[in-house]
PDB file of C-alpha atoms in Angstrom:
ATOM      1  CA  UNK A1367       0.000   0.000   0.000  1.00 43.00           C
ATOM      2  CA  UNK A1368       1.535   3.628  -0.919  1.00 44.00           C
ATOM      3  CA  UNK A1369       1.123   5.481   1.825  1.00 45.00           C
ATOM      4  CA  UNK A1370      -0.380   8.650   0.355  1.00 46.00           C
ATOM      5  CA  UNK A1371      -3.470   6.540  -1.022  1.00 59.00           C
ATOM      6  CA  UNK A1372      -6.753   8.271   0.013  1.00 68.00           C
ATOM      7  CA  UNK A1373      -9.188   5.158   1.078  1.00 78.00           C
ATOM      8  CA  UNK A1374     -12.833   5.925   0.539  1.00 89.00           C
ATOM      9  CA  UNK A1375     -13.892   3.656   3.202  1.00 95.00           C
ATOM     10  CA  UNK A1376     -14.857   4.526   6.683  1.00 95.00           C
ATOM     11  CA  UNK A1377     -12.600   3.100   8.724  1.00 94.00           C
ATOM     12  CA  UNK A1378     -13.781   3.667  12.702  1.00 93.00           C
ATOM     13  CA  UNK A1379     -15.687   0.304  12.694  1.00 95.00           C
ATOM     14  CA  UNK A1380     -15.573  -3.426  11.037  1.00 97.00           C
ATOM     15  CA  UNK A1381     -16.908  -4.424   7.670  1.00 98.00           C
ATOM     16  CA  UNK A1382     -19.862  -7.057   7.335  1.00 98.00           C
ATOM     17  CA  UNK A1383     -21.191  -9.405   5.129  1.00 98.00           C
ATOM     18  CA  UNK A1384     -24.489 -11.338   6.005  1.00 97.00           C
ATOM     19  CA  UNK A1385     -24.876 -15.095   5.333  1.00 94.00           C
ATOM     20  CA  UNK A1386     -26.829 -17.860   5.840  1.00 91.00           C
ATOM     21  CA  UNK A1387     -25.931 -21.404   6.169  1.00 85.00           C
ATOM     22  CA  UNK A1388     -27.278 -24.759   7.411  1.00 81.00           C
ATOM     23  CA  UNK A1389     -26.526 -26.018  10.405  1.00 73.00           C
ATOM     24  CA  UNK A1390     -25.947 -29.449  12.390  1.00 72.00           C
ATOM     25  CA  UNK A1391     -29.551 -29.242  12.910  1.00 70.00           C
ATOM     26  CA  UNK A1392     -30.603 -28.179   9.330  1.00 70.00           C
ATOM     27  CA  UNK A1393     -31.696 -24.989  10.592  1.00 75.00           C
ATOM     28  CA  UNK A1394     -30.196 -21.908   7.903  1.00 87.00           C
ATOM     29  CA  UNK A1395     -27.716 -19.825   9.944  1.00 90.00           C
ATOM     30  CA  UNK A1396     -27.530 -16.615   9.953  1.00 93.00           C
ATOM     31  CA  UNK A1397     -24.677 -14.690  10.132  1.00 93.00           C
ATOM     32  CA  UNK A1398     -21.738 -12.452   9.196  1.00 96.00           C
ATOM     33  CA  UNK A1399     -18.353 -12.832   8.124  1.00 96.00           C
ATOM     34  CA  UNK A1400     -15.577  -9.729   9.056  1.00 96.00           C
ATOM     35  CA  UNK A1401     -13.251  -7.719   7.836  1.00 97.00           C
ATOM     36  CA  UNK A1402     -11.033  -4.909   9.752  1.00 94.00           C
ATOM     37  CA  UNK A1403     -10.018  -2.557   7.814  1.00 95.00           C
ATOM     38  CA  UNK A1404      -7.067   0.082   8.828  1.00 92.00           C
ATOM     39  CA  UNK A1405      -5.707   3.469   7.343  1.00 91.00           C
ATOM     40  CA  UNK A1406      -2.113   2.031   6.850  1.00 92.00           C
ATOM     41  CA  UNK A1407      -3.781  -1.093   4.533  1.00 93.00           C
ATOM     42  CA  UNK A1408      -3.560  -3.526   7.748  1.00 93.00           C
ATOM     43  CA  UNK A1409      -6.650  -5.624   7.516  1.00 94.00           C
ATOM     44  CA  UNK A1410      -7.644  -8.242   9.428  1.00 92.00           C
ATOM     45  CA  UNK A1411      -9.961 -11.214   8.193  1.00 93.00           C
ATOM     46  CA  UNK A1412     -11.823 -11.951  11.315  1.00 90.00           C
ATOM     47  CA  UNK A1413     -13.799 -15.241  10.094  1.00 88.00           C
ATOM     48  CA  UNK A1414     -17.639 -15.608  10.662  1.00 90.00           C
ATOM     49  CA  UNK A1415     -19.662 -15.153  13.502  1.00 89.00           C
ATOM     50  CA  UNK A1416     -23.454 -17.100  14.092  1.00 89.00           C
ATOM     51  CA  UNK A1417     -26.201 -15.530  15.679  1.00 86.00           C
ATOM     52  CA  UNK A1418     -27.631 -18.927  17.267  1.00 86.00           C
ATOM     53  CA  UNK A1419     -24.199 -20.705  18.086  1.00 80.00           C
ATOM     54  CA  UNK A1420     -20.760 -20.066  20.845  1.00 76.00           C
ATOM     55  CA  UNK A1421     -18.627 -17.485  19.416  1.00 69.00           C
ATOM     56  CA  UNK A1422     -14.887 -17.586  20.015  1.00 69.00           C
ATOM     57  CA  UNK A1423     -13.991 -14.482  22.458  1.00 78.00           C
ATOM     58  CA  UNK A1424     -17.459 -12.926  22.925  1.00 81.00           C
ATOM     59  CA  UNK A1425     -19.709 -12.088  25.455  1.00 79.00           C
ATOM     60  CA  UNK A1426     -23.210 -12.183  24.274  1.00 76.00           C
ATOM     61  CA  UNK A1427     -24.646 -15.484  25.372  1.00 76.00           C
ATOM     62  CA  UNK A1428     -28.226 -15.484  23.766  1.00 82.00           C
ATOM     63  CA  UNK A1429     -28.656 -17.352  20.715  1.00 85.00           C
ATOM     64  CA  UNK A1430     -31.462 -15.582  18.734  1.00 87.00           C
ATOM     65  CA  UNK A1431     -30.878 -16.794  14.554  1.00 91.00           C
ATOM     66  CA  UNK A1432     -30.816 -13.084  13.088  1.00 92.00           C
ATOM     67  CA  UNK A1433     -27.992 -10.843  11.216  1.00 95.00           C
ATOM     68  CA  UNK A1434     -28.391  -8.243  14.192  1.00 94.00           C
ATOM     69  CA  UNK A1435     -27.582 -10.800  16.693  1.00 92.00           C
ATOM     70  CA  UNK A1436     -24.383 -12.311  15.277  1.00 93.00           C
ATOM     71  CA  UNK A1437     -23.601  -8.131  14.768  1.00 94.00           C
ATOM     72  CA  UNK A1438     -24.148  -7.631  18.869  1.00 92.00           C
ATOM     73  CA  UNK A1439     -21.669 -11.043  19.755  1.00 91.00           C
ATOM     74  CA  UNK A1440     -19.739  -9.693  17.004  1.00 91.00           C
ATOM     75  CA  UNK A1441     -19.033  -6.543  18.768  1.00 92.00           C
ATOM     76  CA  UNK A1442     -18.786  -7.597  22.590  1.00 88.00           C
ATOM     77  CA  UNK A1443     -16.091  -9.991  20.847  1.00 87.00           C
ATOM     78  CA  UNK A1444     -13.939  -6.332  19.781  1.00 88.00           C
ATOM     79  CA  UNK A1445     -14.966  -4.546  23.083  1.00 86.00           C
ATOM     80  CA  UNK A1446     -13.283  -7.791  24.784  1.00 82.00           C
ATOM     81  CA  UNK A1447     -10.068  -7.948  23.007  1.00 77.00           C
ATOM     82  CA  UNK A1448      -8.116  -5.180  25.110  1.00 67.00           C
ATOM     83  CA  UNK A1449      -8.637  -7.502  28.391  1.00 67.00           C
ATOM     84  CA  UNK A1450      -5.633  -8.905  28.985  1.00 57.00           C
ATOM     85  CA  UNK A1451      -7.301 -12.293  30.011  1.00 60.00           C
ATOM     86  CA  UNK A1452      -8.568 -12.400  25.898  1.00 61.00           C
ATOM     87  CA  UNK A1453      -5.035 -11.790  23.940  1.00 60.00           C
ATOM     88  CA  UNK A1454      -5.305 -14.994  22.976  1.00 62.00           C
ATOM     89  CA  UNK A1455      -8.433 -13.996  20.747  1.00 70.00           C
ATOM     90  CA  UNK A1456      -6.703 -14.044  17.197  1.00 65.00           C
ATOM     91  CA  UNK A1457      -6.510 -10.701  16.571  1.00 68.00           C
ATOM     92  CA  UNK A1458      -3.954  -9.698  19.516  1.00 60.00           C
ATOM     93  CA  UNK A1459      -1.534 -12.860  18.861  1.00 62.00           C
ATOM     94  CA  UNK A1460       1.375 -12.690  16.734  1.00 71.00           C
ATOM     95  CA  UNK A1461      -0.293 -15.198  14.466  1.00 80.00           C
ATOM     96  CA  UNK A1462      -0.902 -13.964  11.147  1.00 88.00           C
ATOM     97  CA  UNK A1463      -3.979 -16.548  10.505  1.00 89.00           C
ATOM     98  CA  UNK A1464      -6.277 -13.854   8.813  1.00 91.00           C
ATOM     99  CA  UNK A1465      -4.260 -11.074   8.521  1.00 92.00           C
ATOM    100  CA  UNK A1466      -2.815  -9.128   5.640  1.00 94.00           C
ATOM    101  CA  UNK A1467      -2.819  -5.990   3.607  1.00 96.00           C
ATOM    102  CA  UNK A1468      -5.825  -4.110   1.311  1.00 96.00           C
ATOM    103  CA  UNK A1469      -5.062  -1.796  -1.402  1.00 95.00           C
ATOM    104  CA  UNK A1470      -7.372   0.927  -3.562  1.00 95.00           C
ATOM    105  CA  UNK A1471      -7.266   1.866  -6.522  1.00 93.00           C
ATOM    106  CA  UNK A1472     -10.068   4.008  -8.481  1.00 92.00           C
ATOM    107  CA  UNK A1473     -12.661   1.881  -7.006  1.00 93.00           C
ATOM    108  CA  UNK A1474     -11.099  -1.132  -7.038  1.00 96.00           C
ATOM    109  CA  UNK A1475     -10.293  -3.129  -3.676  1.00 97.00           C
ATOM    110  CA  UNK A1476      -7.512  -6.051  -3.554  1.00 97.00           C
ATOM    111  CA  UNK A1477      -7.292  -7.524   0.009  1.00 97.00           C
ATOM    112  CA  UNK A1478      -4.926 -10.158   0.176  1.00 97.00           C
ATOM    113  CA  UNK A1479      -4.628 -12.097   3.622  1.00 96.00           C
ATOM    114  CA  UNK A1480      -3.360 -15.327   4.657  1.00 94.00           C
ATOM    115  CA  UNK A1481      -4.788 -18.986   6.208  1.00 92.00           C
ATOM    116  CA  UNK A1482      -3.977 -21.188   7.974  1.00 87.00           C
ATOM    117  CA  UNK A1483      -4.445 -25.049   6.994  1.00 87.00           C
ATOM    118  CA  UNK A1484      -3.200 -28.222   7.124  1.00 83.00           C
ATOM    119  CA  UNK A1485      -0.141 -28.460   5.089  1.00 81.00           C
ATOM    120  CA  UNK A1486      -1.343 -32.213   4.012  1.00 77.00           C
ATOM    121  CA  UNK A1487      -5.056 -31.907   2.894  1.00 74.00           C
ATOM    122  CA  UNK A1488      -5.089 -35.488   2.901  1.00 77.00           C
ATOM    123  CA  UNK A1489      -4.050 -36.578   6.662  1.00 74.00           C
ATOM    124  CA  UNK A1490      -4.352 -34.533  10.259  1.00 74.00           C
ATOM    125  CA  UNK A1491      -1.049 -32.590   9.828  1.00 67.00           C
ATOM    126  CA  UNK A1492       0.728 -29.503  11.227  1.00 70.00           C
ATOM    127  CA  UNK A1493      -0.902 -25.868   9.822  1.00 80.00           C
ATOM    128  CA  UNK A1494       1.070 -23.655   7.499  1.00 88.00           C
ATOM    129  CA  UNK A1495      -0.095 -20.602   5.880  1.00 91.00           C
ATOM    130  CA  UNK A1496      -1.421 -19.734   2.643  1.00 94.00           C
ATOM    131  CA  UNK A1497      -2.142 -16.626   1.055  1.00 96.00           C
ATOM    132  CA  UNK A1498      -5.791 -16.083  -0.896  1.00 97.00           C
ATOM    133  CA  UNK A1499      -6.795 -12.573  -2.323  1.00 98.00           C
ATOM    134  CA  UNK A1500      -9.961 -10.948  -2.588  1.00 98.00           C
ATOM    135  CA  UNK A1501     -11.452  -8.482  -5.459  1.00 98.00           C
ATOM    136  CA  UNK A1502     -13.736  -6.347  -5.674  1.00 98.00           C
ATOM    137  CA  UNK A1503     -15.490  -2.467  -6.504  1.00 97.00           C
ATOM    138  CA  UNK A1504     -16.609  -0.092  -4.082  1.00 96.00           C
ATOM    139  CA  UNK A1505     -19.968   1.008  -4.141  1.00 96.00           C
ATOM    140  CA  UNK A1506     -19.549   3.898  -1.881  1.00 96.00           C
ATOM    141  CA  UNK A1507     -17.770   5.009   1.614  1.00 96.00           C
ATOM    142  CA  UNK A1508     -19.748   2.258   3.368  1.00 97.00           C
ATOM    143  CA  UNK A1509     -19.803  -1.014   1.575  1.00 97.00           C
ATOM    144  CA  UNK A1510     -17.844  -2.503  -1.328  1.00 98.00           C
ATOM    145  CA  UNK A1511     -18.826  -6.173  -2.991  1.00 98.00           C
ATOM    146  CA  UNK A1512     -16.148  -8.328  -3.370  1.00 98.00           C
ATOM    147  CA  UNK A1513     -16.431 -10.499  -6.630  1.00 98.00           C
ATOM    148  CA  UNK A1514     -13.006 -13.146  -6.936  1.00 98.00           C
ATOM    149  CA  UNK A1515     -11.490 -15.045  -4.580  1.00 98.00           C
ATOM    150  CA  UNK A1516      -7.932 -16.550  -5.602  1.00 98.00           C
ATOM    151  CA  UNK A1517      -6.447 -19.137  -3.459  1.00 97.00           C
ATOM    152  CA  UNK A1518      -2.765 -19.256  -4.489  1.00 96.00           C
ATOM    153  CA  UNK A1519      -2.124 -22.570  -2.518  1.00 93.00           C
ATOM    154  CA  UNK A1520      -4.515 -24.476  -4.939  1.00 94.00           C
ATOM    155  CA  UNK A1521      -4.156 -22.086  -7.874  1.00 96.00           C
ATOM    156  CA  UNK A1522      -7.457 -21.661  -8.060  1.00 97.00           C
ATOM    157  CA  UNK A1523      -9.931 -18.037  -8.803  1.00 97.00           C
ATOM    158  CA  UNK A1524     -13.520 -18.311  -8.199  1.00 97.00           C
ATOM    159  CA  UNK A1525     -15.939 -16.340  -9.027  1.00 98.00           C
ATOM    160  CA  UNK A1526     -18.149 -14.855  -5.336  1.00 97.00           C
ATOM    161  CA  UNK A1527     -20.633 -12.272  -4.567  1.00 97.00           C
ATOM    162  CA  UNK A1528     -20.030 -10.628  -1.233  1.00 97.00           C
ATOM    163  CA  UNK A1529     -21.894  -7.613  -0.497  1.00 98.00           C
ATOM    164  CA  UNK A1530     -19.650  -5.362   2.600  1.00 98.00           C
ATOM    165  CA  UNK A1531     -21.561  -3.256   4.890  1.00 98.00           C
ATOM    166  CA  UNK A1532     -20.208  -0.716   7.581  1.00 98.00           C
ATOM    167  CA  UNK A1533     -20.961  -1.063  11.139  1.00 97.00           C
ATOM    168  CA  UNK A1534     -19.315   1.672  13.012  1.00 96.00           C
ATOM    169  CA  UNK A1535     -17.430   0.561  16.486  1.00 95.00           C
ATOM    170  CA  UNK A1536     -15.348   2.163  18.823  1.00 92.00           C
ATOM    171  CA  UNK A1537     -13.924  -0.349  20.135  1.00 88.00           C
ATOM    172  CA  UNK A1538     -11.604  -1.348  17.072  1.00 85.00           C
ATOM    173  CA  UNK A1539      -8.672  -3.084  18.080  1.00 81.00           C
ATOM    174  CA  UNK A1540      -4.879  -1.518  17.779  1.00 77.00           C
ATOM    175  CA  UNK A1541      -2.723  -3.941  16.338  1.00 78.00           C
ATOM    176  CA  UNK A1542       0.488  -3.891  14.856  1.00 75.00           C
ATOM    177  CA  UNK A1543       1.218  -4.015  10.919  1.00 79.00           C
ATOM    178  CA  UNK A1544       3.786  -7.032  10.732  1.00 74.00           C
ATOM    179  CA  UNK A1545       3.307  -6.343   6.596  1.00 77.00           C
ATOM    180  CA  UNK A1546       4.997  -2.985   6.671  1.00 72.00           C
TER     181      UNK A1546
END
């Protein structure tokens, strides 16, 4: 990322993108996946959080199936993360699982972040980490669809529709670029 690149994207919150998914029970999930998004192109891939199941690292217990639930665990999970009892929660850790870099240009976003997965696919086997990018357009200062997914481990590009809303938050977690 150059560092005098304006980003048209409000950046005092997390990203969101709804989905829905069946469950263990056959009941359709609903849910988000997250992005954190930061001025010096840090960004943070978060994973998915479920309005009717546990959450890793957050403190809303209920378990109502709706987008605005998994939002609310979603965001006592960020206004957890500076307690010193939670810096094992991902985002604190030096682990890089999920973290990367996002760049603009015009009104194009490339976020490229890395995994972490079994180095053998086909037997139980130490992680590693692999690096996927995401593509997409930004619609305006508050959302942005993403539209290919490239998983450089496989090489493999898919095409995805993944609609990014704003949720403003201030308890966004500091974190330190180990990119730059």
């Amino acid at each position: 990322m150059v560092a005098s690149q304006v980003i048209p994207l409000k950046l005092n919150g997390f990203y969101y993108c709804e989905l829905s998914r069946p469950n263990n029970e056959n009941v359709n999930s609903k849910g988000i996946m997250t992005l954190l998004l930061y001025k010096d192109g840090y960004i943070i891939n978060d994973g998915m959080y479920f309005g009717n199941s546990a959450n890793y690292c957050t403190s809303v217990n209920n378990n109502e199936n709706s987008f605005l639930n998994s939002i609310s665990k979603y965001k006592s999970r960020l206004k957890l993360l500076d307690d010193v009892k939670f810096s094992s929660c991902k985002i604190k850790n030096g682990d890089i699982d999920g973290k990367g870099l996002f760049t603009i240009k015009n009104d194009t976003i490339v976020v490229q972040y890395f995994k972490a997965e079994m180095k053998n696919e086909q037997k139980d086997s130490f992680n590693d980490y692999f690096l996927y990018e995401l593509r997409g357009v930004i619609i305006n200062n508050e959302s942005f669809r993403l539209t290919k997914l490239k998983d450089y481990r496989r090489n493999k590009e898919e095409q995805i529709d993944q609609l990014y809303k704003f949720e403003s938050d201030e308890n966004l977690p500091n974190r330190e670029n180990r990119f730059l």
